[in-house]
PDB file of C-alpha atoms in Angstrom:
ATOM      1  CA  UNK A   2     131.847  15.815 102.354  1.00  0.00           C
ATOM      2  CA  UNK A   3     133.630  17.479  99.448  1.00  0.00           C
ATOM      3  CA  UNK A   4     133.497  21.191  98.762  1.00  0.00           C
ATOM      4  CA  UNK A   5     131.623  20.705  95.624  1.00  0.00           C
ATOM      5  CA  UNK A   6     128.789  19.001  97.499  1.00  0.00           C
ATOM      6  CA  UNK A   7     128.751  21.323 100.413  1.00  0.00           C
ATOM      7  CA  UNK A   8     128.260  24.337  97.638  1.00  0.00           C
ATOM      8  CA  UNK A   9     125.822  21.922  95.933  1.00  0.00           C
ATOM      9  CA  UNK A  10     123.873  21.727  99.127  1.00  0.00           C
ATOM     10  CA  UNK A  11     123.660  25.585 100.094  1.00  0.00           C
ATOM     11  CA  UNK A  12     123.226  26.376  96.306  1.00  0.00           C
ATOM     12  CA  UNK A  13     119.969  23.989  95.787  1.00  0.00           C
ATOM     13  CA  UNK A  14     118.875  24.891  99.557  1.00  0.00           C
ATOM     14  CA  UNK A  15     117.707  28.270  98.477  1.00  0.00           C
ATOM     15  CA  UNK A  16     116.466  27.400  95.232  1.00  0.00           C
ATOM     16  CA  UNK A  17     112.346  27.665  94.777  1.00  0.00           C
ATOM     17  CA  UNK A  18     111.116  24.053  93.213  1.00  0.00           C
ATOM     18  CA  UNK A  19     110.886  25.679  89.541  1.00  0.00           C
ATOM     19  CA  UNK A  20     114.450  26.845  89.576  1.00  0.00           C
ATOM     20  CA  UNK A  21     115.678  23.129  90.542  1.00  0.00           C
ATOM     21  CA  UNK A  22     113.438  21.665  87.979  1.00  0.00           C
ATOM     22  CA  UNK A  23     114.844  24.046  85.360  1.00  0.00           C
ATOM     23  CA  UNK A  24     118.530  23.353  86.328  1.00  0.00           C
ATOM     24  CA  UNK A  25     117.234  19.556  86.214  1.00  0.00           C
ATOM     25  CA  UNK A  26     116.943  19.457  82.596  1.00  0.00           C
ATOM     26  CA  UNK A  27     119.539  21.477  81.473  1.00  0.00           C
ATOM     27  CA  UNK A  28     121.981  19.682  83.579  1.00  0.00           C
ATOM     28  CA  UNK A  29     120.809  16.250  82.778  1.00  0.00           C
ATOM     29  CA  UNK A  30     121.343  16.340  78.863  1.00  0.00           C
ATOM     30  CA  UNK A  31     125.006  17.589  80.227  1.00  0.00           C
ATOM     31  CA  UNK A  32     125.774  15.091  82.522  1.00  0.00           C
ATOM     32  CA  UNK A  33     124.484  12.146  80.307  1.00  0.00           C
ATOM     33  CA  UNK A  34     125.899  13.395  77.128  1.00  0.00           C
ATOM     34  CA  UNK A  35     129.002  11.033  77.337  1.00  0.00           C
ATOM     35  CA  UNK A  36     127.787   8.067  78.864  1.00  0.00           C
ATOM     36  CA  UNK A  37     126.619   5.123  76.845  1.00  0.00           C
ATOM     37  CA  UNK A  38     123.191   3.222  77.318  1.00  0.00           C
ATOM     38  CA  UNK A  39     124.344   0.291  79.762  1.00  0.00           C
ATOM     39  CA  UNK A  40     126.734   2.803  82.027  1.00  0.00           C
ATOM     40  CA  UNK A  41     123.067   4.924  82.472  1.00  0.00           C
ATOM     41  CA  UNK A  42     121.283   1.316  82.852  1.00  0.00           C
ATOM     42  CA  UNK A  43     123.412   0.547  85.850  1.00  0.00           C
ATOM     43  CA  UNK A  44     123.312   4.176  87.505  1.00  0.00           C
ATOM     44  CA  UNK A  45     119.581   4.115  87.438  1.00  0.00           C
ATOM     45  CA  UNK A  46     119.301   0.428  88.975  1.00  0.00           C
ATOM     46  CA  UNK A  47     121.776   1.864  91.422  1.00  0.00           C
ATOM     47  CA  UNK A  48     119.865   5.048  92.362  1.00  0.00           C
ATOM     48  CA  UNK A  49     116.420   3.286  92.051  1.00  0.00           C
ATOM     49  CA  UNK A  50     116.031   2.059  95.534  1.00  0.00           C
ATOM     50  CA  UNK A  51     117.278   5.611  96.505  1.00  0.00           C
ATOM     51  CA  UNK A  52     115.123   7.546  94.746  1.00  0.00           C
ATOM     52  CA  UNK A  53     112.075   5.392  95.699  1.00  0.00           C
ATOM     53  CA  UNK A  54     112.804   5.974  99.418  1.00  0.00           C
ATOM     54  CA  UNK A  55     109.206   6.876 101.453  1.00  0.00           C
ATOM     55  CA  UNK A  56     107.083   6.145  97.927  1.00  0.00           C
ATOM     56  CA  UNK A  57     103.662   4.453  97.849  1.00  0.00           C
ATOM     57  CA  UNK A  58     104.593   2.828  94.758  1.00  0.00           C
ATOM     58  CA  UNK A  59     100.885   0.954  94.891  1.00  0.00           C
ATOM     59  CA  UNK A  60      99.110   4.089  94.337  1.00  0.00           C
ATOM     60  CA  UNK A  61     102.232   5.828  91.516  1.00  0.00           C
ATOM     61  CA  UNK A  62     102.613   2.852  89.724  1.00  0.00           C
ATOM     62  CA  UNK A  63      99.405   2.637  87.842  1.00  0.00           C
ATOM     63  CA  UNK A  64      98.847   6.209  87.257  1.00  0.00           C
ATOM     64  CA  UNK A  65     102.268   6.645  86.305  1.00  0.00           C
ATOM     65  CA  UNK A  66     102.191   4.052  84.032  1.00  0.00           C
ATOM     66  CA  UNK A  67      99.102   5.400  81.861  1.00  0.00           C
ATOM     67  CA  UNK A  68     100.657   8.493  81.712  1.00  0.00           C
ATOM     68  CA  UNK A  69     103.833   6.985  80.141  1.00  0.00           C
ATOM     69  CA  UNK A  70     102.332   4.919  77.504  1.00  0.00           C
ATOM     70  CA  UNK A  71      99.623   7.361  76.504  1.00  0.00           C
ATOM     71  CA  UNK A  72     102.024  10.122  75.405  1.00  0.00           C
ATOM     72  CA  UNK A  73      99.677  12.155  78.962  1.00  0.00           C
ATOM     73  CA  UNK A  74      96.861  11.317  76.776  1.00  0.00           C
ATOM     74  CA  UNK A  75      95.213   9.536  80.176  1.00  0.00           C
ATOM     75  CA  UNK A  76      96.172  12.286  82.188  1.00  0.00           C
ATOM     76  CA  UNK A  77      99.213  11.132  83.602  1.00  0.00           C
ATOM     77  CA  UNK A  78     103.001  12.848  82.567  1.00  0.00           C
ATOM     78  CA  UNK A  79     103.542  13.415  78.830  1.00  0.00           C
ATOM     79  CA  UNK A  80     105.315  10.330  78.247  1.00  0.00           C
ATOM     80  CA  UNK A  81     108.446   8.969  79.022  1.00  0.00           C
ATOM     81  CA  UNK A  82     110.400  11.261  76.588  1.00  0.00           C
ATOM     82  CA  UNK A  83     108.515  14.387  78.606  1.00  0.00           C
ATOM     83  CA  UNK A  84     109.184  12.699  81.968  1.00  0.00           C
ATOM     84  CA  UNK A  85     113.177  12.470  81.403  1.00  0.00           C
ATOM     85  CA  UNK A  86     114.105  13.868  77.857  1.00  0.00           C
ATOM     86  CA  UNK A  87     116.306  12.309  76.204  1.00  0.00           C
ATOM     87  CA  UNK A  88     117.716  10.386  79.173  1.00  0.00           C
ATOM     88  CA  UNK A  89     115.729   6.557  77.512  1.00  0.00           C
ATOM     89  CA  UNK A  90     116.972   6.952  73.891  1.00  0.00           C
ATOM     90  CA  UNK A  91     119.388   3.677  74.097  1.00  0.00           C
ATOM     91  CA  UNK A  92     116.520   1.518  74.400  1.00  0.00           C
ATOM     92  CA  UNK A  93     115.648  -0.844  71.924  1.00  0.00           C
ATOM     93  CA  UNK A  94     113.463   0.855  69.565  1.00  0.00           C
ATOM     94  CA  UNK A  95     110.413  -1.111  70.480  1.00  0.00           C
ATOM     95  CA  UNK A  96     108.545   1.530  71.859  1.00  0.00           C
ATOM     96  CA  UNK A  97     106.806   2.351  75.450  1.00  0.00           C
ATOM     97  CA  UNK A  98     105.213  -1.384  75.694  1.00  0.00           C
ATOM     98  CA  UNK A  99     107.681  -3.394  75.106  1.00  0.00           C
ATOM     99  CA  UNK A 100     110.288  -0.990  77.521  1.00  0.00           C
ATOM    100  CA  UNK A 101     107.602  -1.606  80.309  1.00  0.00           C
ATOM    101  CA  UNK A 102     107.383  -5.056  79.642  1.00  0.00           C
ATOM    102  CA  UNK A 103     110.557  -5.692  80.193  1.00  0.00           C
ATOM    103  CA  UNK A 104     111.092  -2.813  83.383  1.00  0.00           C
ATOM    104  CA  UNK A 105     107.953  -3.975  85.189  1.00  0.00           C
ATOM    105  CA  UNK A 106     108.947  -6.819  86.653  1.00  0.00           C
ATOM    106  CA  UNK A 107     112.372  -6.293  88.014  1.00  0.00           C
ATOM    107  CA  UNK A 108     110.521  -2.941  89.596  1.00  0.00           C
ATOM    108  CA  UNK A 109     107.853  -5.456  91.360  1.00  0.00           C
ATOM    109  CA  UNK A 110     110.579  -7.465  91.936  1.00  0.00           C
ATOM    110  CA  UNK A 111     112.626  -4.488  93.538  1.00  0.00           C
ATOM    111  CA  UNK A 112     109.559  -2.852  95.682  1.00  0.00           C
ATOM    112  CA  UNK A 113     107.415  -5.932  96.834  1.00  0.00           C
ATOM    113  CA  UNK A 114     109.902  -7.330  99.573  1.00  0.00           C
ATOM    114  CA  UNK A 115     110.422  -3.717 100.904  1.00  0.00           C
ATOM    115  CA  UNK A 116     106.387  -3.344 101.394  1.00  0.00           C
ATOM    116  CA  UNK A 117     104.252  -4.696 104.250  1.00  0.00           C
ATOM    117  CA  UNK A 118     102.344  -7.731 104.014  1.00  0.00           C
ATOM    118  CA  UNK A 119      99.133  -6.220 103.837  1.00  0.00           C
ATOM    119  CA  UNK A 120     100.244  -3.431 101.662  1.00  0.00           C
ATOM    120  CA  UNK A 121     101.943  -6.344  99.638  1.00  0.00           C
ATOM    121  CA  UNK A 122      98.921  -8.277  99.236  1.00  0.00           C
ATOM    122  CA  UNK A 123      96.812  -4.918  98.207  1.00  0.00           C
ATOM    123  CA  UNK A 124      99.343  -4.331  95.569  1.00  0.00           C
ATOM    124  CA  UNK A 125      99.881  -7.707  94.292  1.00  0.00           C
ATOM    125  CA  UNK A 126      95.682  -7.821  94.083  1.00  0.00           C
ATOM    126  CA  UNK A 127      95.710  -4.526  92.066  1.00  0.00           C
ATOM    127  CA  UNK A 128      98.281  -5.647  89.615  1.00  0.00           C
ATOM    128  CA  UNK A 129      96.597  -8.846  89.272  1.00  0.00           C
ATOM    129  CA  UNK A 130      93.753  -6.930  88.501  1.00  0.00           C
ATOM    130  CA  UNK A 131      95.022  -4.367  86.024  1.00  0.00           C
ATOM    131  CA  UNK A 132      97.187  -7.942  84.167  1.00  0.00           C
ATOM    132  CA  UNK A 133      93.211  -9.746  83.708  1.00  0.00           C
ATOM    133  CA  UNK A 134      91.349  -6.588  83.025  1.00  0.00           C
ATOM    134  CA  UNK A 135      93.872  -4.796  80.381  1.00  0.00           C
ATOM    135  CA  UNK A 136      95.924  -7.365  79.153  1.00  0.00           C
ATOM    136  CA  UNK A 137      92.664  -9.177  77.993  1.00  0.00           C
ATOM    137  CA  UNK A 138      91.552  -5.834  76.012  1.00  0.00           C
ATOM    138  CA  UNK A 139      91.216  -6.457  72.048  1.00  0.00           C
ATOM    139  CA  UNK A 140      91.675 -10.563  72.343  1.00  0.00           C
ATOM    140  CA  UNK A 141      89.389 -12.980  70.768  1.00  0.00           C
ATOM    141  CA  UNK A 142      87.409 -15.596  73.320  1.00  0.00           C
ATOM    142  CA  UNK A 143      90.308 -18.081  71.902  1.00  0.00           C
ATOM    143  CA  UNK A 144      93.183 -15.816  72.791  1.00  0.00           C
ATOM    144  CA  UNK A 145      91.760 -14.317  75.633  1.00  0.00           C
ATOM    145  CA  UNK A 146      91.523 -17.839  77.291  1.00  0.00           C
ATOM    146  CA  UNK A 147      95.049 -18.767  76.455  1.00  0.00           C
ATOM    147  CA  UNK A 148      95.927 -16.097  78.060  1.00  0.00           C
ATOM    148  CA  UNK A 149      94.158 -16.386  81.480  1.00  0.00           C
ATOM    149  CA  UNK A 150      94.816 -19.928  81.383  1.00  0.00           C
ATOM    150  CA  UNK A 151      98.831 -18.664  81.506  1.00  0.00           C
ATOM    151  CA  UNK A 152      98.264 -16.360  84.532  1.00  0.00           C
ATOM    152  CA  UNK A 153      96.725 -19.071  85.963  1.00  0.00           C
ATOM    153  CA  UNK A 154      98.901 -21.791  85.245  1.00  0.00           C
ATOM    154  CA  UNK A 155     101.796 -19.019  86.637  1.00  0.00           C
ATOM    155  CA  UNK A 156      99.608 -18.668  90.086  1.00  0.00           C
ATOM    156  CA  UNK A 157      99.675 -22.616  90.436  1.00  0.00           C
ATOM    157  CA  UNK A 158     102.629 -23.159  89.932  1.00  0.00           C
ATOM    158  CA  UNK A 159     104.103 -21.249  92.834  1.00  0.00           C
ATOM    159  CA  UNK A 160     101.544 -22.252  94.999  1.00  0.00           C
TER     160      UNK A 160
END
């Protein structure tokens, strides 16, 4: 171990929760202030599995989730942007949605094989759920078929 992580270590070991939180955010806009989008992409799929260590991801996920997209309108955290400043801000420009979209399933992906079965299948269930219930919202009878006809054809197909 280095001497800058051994005075790392007895430095955050006597700091209360509030004083690490405010050294978070300050530090973080320093540390990430000269590295570009896809060097930040690849640290956080490094740290990811890391970081997610000991996490019941089937009861975060959802409420976490809301929070993110609904700016804490839903009661979750106050967004992304609130949740890790500007830490996001090389993302495409499509907004929260389409981010998720595209993060969703390589964190399924990620946390599924790590879970137990049963815990898998309660989890798989509840986002199966959530996909039906929510991603049905505001479609017409026409479009709202399509669309469950998809997830199903996707459920018979890897049967």
């Amino acid at each position: 171990m280095s001497v800058m992580e051994q005075m790392m270590g007895l430095m955050m070991g006597r700091m209360s929760k509030e004083d690490k939180e405010a050294m978070m955010d300050s530090m973080m806009e320093k540390f990430f202030a000269g590295i570009s989008p896809e060097e930040k992409q690849k640290m956080m799929t490094d740290m990811m599995p890391k970081m997610m260590e000991g996490m019941d991801m089937s009861q975060m996920m959802p409420q976490m989730m809301m929070g993110m997209m609904s700016d804490g309108k839903e009661g979750g955290s106050p967004g992304m942007k609130g949740m890790m400043g500007d830490f996001m801000s090389g993302s495409s420009g499509d907004g929260m949605p389409s981010m998720m979209a595209q993060m969703m399933p390589n964190c399924i992906r990620m946390m599924m094989p790590r879970m137990e079965p049963a815990r898998r299948r309660n989890s798989a269930e509840a986002i199966v759920e959530a996909l039906v219930d929510e991603g049905s919202k505001g479609l017409s009878a026409d479009e709202r078929r399509a669309y469950l006809n998809a997830l199903s054809d996707v459920l018979e197909t890897a049967s």
